[in-house]
Coordinates of C-alpha atoms in Angstrom, one line a residue:
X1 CA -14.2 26.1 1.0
X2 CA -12.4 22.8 1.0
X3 CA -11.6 22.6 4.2
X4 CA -14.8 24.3 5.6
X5 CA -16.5 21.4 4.0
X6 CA -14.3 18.6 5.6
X7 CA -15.1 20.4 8.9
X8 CA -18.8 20.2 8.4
X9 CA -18.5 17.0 7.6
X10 CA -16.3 15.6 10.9
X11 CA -18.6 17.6 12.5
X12 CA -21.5 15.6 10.9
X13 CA -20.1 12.3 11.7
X14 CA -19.2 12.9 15.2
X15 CA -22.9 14.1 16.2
X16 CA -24.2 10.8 14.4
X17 CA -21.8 8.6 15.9
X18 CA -22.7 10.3 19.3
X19 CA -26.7 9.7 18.4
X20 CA -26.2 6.2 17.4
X21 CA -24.3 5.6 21.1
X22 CA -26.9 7.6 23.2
X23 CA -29.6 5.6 21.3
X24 CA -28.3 1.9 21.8
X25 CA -27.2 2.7 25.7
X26 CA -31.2 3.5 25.7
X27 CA -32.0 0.4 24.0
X28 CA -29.9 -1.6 25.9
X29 CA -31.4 0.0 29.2
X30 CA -34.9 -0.4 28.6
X31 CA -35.2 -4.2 29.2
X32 CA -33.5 -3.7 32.8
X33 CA -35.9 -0.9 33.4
X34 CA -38.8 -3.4 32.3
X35 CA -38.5 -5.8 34.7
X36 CA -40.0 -5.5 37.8
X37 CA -39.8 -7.9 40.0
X38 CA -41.9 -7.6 43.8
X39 CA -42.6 -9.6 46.8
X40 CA -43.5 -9.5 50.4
X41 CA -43.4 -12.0 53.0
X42 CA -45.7 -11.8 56.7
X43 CA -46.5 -14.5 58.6
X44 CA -49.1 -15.9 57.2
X45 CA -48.4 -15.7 53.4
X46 CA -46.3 -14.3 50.3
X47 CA -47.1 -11.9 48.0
X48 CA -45.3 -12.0 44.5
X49 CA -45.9 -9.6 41.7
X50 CA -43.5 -9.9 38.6
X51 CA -44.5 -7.3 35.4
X52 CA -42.9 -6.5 32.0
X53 CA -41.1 -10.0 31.7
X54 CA -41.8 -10.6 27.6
X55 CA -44.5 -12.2 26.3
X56 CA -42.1 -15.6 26.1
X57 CA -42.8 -18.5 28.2
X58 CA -39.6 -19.4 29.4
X59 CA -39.6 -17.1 32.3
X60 CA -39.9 -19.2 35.9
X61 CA -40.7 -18.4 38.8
X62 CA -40.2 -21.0 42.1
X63 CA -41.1 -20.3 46.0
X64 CA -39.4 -22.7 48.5
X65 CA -40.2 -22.5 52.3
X66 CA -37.2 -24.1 54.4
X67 CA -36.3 -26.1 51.2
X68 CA -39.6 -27.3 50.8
X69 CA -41.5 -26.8 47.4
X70 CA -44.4 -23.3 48.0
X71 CA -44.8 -22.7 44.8
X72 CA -43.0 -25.6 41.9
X73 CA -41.9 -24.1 39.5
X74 CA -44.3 -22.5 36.7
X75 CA -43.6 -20.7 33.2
X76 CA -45.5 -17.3 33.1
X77 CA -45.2 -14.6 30.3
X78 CA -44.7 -10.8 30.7
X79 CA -46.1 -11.1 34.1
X80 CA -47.0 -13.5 37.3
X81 CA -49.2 -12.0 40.5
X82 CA -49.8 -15.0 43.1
X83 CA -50.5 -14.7 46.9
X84 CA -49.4 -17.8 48.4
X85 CA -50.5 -19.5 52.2
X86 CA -47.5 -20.0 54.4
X87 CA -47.9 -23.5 56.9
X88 CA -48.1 -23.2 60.3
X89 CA -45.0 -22.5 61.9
X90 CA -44.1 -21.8 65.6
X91 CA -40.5 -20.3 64.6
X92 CA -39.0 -18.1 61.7
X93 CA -38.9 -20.0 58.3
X94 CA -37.1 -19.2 55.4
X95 CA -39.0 -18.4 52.3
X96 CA -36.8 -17.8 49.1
X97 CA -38.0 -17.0 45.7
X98 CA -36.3 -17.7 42.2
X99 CA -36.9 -16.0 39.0
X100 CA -35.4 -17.1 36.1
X101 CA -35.8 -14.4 32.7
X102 CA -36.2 -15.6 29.6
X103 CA -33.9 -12.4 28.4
X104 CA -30.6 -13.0 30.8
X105 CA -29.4 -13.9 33.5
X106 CA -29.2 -9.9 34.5
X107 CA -32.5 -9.8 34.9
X108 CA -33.2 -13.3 37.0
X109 CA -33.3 -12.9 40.6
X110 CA -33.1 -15.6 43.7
X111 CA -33.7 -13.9 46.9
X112 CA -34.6 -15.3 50.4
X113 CA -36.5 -13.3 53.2
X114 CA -37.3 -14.4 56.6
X115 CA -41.4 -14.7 57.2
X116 CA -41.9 -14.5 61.7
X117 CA -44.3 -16.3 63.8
X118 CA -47.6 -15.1 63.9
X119 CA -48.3 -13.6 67.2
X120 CA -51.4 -14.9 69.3
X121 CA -54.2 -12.4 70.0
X122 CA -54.7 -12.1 73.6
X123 CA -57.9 -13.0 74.8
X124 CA -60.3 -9.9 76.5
X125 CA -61.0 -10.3 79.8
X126 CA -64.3 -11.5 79.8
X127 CA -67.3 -10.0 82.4
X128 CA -68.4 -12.4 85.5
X129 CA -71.5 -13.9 84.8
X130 CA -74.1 -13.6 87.1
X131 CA -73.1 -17.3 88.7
X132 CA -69.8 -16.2 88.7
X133 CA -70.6 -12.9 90.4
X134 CA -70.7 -13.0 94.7
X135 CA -72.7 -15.4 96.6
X136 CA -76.1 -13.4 97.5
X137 CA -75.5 -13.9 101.6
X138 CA -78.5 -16.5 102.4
X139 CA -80.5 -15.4 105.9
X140 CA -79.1 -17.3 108.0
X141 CA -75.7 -15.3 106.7
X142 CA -77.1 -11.8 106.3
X143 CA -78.6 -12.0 109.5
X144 CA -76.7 -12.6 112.9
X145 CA -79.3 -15.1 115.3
X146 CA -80.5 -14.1 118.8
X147 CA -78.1 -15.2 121.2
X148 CA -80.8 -15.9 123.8
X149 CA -84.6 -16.2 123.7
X150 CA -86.6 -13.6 126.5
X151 CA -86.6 -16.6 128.9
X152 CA -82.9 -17.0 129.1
X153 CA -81.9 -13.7 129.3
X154 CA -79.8 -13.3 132.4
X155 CA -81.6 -11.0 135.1
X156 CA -85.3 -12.8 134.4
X157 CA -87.2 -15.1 135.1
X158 CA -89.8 -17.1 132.8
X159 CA -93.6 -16.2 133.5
X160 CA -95.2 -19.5 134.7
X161 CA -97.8 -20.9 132.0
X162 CA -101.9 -20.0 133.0
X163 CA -103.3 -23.5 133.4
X164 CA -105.3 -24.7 130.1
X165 CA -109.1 -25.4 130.3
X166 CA -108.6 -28.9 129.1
X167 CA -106.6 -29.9 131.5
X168 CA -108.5 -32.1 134.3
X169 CA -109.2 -29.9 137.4
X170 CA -108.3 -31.9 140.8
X171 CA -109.7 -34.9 142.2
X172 CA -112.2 -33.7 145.3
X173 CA -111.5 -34.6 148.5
X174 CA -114.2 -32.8 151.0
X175 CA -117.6 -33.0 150.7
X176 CA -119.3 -31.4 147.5
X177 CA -122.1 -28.9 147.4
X178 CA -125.0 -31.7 147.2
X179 CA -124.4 -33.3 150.4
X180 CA -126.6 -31.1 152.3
X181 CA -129.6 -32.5 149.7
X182 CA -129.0 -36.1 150.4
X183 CA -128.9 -35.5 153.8
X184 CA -132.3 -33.6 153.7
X185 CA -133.9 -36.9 151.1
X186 CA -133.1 -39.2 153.1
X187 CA -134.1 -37.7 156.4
X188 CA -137.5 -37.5 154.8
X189 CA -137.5 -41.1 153.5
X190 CA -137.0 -42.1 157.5
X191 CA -139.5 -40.2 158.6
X192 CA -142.3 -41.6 156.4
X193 CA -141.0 -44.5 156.9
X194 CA -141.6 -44.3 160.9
X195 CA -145.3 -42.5 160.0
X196 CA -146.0 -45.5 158.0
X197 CA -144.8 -47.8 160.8
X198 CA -146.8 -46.1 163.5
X199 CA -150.1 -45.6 161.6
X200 CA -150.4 -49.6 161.0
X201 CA -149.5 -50.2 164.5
X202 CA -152.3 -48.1 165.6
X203 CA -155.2 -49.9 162.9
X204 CA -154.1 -53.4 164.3
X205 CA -154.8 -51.8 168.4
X206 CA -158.3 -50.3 167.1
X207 CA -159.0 -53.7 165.5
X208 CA -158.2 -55.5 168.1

């Protein structure tokens, strides 16, 4: 019975001391597990999350672009989310981050990632406008113009102009259709005037 006890008893011990090992690997474990530390870099910003830090103030965080202060250092407890504005850049930059944990050095991290040049959109070909668009052809294009008018076509001849009504007629050189009446009046005036000349020679004989 003796020696069943002292058997039960190693046994006892051994499971316990087992237990007690399992549970302060666990312990011990849980802290690393906590942490979680996350962060992206494009090329327009950075994107940190840090969770399960503690609740005590002496964890840092820092963000350096090419040596050059992002994000100065600043205390945060248990966790830290900030999305940060990279400057203008027209090459790669170097973007690192430190964390410092208030729990050990195990658990700090300083890390660098490269962030790229953002790439230009390219600009849509844009539609003519209507100014833009070809020249509507003006008449004078759209339209070839007679090589020659009817009068200088080869072959022809010009039809001569009818005379206009203004224009002055001829000056007359033979005798007009009123001569024969002049002639006529002044035949007559002779006449009587020999009548008259003969009838007063005859009153001054019969006077006489």
């Amino acid at each position: 019975m003796r020696e069943k006890n002292r058997a039960l008893r190693r046994s006892a011990a051994l499971v316990a001391a087992a237990a007690a090992g399992a549970l302060g690997v666990g312990l011990t474990a849980v802290p690393a597990a906590a942490h979680t530390p996350t962060w992206s870099v494009t090329c327009e910003q950075v994107d940190i999350k840090l969770t399960n830090y503690g609740n005590h103030t002496e964890n840092t965080v820092t963000v350096t672009v090419d040596g050059k202060d992002l994000l100065p250092t600043e205390n945060f407890a248990n966790d830290f989310e900030r999305v940060l504005e990279l400057p203008d850049h027209d090459k790669e930059v170097t973007v690192r981050l430190v964390v410092v944990a208030q729990d050990g050095e195990q658990f700090s991290r300083d890390e660098t990632k490269t962030a790229p040049v953002c790439e230009e959109p390219t600009p849509s070909p844009s539609k003519p406008t209507p100014s833009e668009s070809s020249p509507t052809p003006t008449p004078s294009e759209s339209s070839p113009a007679p090589s020659a008018t009817p009068s200088e076509t080869p072959g022809t001849e010009a039809p001569t102009p009818a005379p206009s009504p203004s224009e002055p007629g001829l000056a007359e050189t033979g005798s007009s259709s009123s001569t024969p009446l002049i002639a006529g009046a002044a035949a007559v005036v002779v006449a009587a005037g020999v009548g008259i000349m003969w009838a007063s020679r005859r009153r001054r004989s019969t006077q006489g």
